[in-house]
Amino acid sequence: MRALITLLFAVLFIFQVNAQLYTFQNYTHRDGLSMSKINAFEQSSDGYLWLGTDGAALIRFDGKKFKEIQMDGSNGTFHYKDLVAKKDAIYFATSYSGFRKYSRTKKTVERLDNRDLKIGDGLKIIVQESCIYFIGTLAISRYRNGEEKIVKRFSKGLGNGVAQVIETPHGVFLTSYEGVFFFKDNEFKEIKNSPKTASIENYNQFQFGWYKSDRLTLYNSTFNQKIVFKFSK
């Protein structure tokens, strides 16, 4: 865990001393950090860093101190898998306990997903303007106006998890062993072959990439094949 926390804060709290030298701060339980494994982190617009633990509390870091969040109606201990901060809320996906929303002002937490839909353990949560997408091990669902609907049920399941979530000005792309998926507010679609990509048999082999200059580039696991999506301005 110590190595993970060192890496985490090396990424988010690096201060440049000169062109070549950097300093790093290592945080441990002596600083108030939970000894539980950190699965997810997110920075809210007011600068706080939120840490999702593996079976303990949600933690807020202000740059100096760690604070375990107390949630009314719950002890706040979850196996956090993903965090998204938006306005007053912290949305999160969990293993075993579904998809939830924590209100920072009310200090309350509520479950959003419908257990009866059986989308599996939570992996990712994608928050859009008018809806929220829940990515589970068994399916993807869309939550809108208090109602949840399955938009994709996996044939084999996402036992290996989600490879990458790539945010672009044109929408959000999710890569996985079940394929590549696109989210733009209420629009959801699975990326499939077109006449230009007829030679591609399985999009699920393209799992890693980046967006730059109106282009999304995805590579396979051995980096010997790539797909380039070009967006018009």
Coordinates of C-alpha atoms in Angstrom, one line a residue:
M1 CA 0.0 0.0 0.0
R2 CA 2.8 2.4 0.9
A3 CA 4.2 2.2 -2.7
L4 CA 0.7 2.9 -4.1
I5 CA 0.2 6.0 -1.9
T6 CA 3.7 7.2 -2.8
L7 CA 2.8 6.9 -6.5
L8 CA -0.6 8.5 -6.0
F9 CA 0.7 11.6 -4.4
A10 CA 3.7 11.7 -6.7
V11 CA 1.3 12.2 -9.5
L12 CA -1.0 14.7 -7.9
F13 CA 1.2 16.7 -5.5
I14 CA 4.6 17.1 -7.2
F15 CA 6.3 20.4 -6.7
Q16 CA 9.1 21.3 -9.1
V17 CA 12.3 22.4 -7.4
N18 CA 14.1 23.1 -10.7
A19 CA 14.1 21.7 -14.3
Q20 CA 15.5 18.3 -13.2
L21 CA 14.7 17.8 -9.4
Y22 CA 11.4 17.0 -7.8
T23 CA 10.4 16.3 -4.2
F24 CA 7.9 13.6 -3.1
Q25 CA 5.8 13.3 0.1
N26 CA 5.1 9.9 1.4
Y27 CA 1.8 9.6 3.5
T28 CA 1.1 6.7 5.8
H29 CA -1.3 5.8 8.7
R30 CA 0.8 8.1 10.9
D31 CA -0.6 11.0 8.9
G32 CA -4.2 9.7 9.4
L33 CA -4.4 7.7 6.2
S34 CA -6.4 4.5 6.5
M35 CA -4.3 1.3 6.3
S36 CA -6.8 -0.1 3.9
K37 CA -5.9 -0.4 0.2
I38 CA -6.8 2.6 -2.0
N39 CA -8.8 1.5 -5.1
A40 CA -9.9 4.9 -6.5
F41 CA -9.3 8.6 -6.3
E42 CA -10.9 11.7 -7.6
Q43 CA -10.3 15.5 -7.2
S44 CA -13.3 17.7 -6.8
S45 CA -13.6 21.2 -8.3
D46 CA -12.8 22.8 -4.9
G47 CA -9.4 21.0 -4.7
Y48 CA -10.1 18.2 -2.3
L49 CA -8.8 14.8 -3.1
W50 CA -11.2 11.9 -2.4
L51 CA -9.9 8.4 -1.8
G52 CA -11.9 5.2 -2.1
T53 CA -10.7 2.4 0.1
D54 CA -11.1 -1.3 -0.2
G55 CA -13.5 -2.1 2.7
A56 CA -13.1 1.1 4.8
A57 CA -14.3 4.7 4.7
L58 CA -14.3 7.3 2.0
I59 CA -11.4 9.7 2.8
R60 CA -11.0 13.4 2.0
F61 CA -7.6 15.0 1.8
D62 CA -7.1 18.8 1.9
G63 CA -3.4 18.8 1.2
K64 CA -2.5 18.5 4.9
K65 CA -4.9 16.2 6.7
F66 CA -6.9 13.1 5.9
K67 CA -10.5 12.9 7.1
E68 CA -12.7 9.8 7.1
I69 CA -16.2 10.7 5.9
Q70 CA -19.2 9.9 8.1
M71 CA -22.3 9.2 6.1
D72 CA -25.8 9.4 7.7
G73 CA -27.6 6.1 7.4
S74 CA -24.5 4.1 6.7
N75 CA -21.1 3.5 8.3
G76 CA -19.6 4.6 5.0
T77 CA -17.4 1.5 4.7
F78 CA -17.5 0.1 1.1
H79 CA -15.3 -1.7 -1.3
Y80 CA -14.9 1.4 -3.6
K81 CA -14.0 0.8 -7.2
D82 CA -14.6 4.2 -8.8
L83 CA -15.3 7.7 -7.8
V84 CA -16.7 10.7 -9.7
A85 CA -17.1 14.2 -8.1
K86 CA -19.8 16.4 -9.6
K87 CA -21.2 19.6 -7.9
D88 CA -22.3 18.6 -4.4
A89 CA -22.1 14.9 -4.9
I90 CA -19.6 12.1 -4.9
Y91 CA -20.8 9.2 -7.1
F92 CA -19.2 5.8 -6.6
A93 CA -19.2 2.3 -7.7
T94 CA -18.6 -0.6 -5.3
S95 CA -18.1 -4.3 -5.1
Y96 CA -21.0 -6.0 -3.4
S97 CA -22.9 -2.8 -2.6
G98 CA -23.9 -1.4 -5.9
F99 CA -23.7 2.2 -7.2
R100 CA -24.2 5.1 -4.8
K101 CA -24.4 8.9 -4.4
Y102 CA -23.0 10.8 -1.4
S103 CA -24.3 14.3 -0.7
R104 CA -21.6 16.5 0.7
T105 CA -24.0 19.0 2.2
K106 CA -26.5 16.6 3.6
K107 CA -23.9 14.0 4.6
T108 CA -26.2 11.3 3.3
V109 CA -25.7 8.3 1.0
E110 CA -28.3 6.6 -1.2
R111 CA -28.2 3.6 -3.5
L112 CA -29.1 4.4 -7.1
D113 CA -29.1 1.0 -8.9
N114 CA -31.8 -1.6 -9.0
R115 CA -30.7 -4.9 -7.5
D116 CA -33.3 -6.8 -9.6
L117 CA -31.5 -5.9 -12.8
K118 CA -28.5 -7.9 -11.7
I119 CA -25.7 -6.0 -13.4
G120 CA -23.0 -7.5 -11.1
D121 CA -20.4 -5.9 -9.0
G122 CA -19.6 -2.2 -9.7
L123 CA -16.6 -1.4 -11.8
K124 CA -17.0 2.1 -13.2
I125 CA -19.5 5.0 -13.0
I126 CA -19.9 7.5 -15.8
V127 CA -21.7 10.7 -14.9
Q128 CA -23.2 12.7 -17.8
E129 CA -25.4 15.8 -17.9
S130 CA -28.8 14.0 -17.9
C131 CA -28.0 10.5 -16.9
I132 CA -25.5 8.2 -15.2
Y133 CA -24.1 4.9 -16.6
F134 CA -23.3 2.0 -14.2
I135 CA -20.7 -0.4 -15.5
G136 CA -21.0 -3.7 -13.7
T137 CA -19.3 -7.1 -14.2
L138 CA -22.5 -8.4 -16.0
A139 CA -24.0 -5.4 -17.8
I140 CA -24.1 -1.7 -18.4
S141 CA -27.2 0.2 -17.4
R142 CA -28.3 3.8 -17.8
Y143 CA -29.9 5.7 -14.9
R144 CA -32.1 8.6 -15.8
N145 CA -34.9 10.5 -14.0
G146 CA -34.9 7.8 -11.2
E147 CA -35.3 4.9 -13.6
E148 CA -32.6 2.4 -14.6
K149 CA -32.4 0.4 -17.9
I150 CA -30.0 -2.2 -19.2
V151 CA -28.3 -0.9 -22.4
K152 CA -25.7 -3.8 -22.7
R153 CA -25.6 -7.2 -21.2
F154 CA -22.2 -9.0 -21.5
S155 CA -21.9 -12.4 -23.0
K156 CA -19.0 -13.5 -20.8
G157 CA -18.9 -10.7 -18.2
L158 CA -16.1 -8.3 -17.2
G159 CA -14.3 -10.6 -14.9
N160 CA -11.0 -8.8 -15.9
G161 CA -12.5 -5.4 -15.3
V162 CA -12.4 -2.3 -17.4
A163 CA -9.1 -1.6 -19.2
Q164 CA -9.5 2.2 -19.7
V165 CA -11.9 5.1 -19.6
I166 CA -10.9 7.9 -22.0
E167 CA -12.7 11.2 -21.8
T168 CA -12.8 13.4 -24.9
P169 CA -14.7 16.6 -26.0
H170 CA -16.7 14.3 -28.2
G171 CA -17.8 11.8 -25.6
V172 CA -16.4 9.1 -23.3
F173 CA -14.9 5.8 -24.5
L174 CA -14.6 2.7 -22.4
T175 CA -12.3 -0.2 -23.5
S176 CA -12.7 -3.7 -22.1
Y177 CA -12.5 -7.4 -23.0
E178 CA -16.1 -7.2 -24.0
G179 CA -15.5 -4.4 -26.6
V180 CA -15.2 -0.7 -26.9
F181 CA -18.2 1.5 -25.9
F182 CA -19.1 5.1 -26.4
F183 CA -21.1 7.4 -24.1
K184 CA -22.4 10.9 -24.8
D185 CA -25.1 12.0 -22.4
N186 CA -28.2 9.8 -23.3
E187 CA -26.4 8.3 -26.4
F188 CA -24.8 4.9 -25.9
K189 CA -23.3 2.6 -28.5
E190 CA -20.9 -0.2 -29.0
I191 CA -18.2 0.5 -31.5
K192 CA -18.6 -2.0 -34.4
N193 CA -17.2 -2.6 -37.8
S194 CA -17.8 -0.2 -40.7
P195 CA -16.7 -0.7 -44.3
K196 CA -13.4 1.0 -43.5
T197 CA -12.7 -1.4 -40.5
A198 CA -14.0 -4.6 -42.0
S199 CA -10.7 -6.4 -41.3
I200 CA -11.0 -5.9 -37.6
E201 CA -12.5 -9.1 -36.0
N202 CA -12.5 -8.1 -32.3
Y203 CA -12.5 -4.6 -30.9
N204 CA -11.9 -6.1 -27.4
Q205 CA -8.3 -6.5 -28.2
F206 CA -7.8 -2.7 -28.4
Q207 CA -7.6 -1.7 -24.8
F208 CA -5.2 1.1 -24.3
G209 CA -4.9 4.5 -25.9
W210 CA -5.2 8.3 -25.7
Y211 CA -6.9 11.3 -27.3
K212 CA -5.0 14.1 -28.9
S213 CA -5.7 16.7 -31.6
D214 CA -9.2 15.4 -32.4
R215 CA -7.9 11.8 -32.7
L216 CA -8.5 8.8 -30.5
T217 CA -5.8 6.1 -30.9
L218 CA -6.3 2.7 -29.4
Y219 CA -3.7 -0.1 -29.3
N220 CA -3.8 -3.8 -28.7
S221 CA -2.0 -5.4 -25.7
T222 CA 1.2 -6.0 -27.7
F223 CA 1.1 -2.5 -29.3
N224 CA 1.6 -3.9 -32.8
Q225 CA -1.9 -2.9 -34.0
K226 CA -3.8 0.3 -33.6
I227 CA -7.1 2.0 -34.5
V228 CA -7.4 5.7 -35.1
F229 CA -10.7 7.5 -34.8
K230 CA -10.7 10.9 -36.4
F231 CA -13.3 13.6 -35.3
S232 CA -14.3 16.5 -37.4
K233 CA -14.1 19.9 -35.8

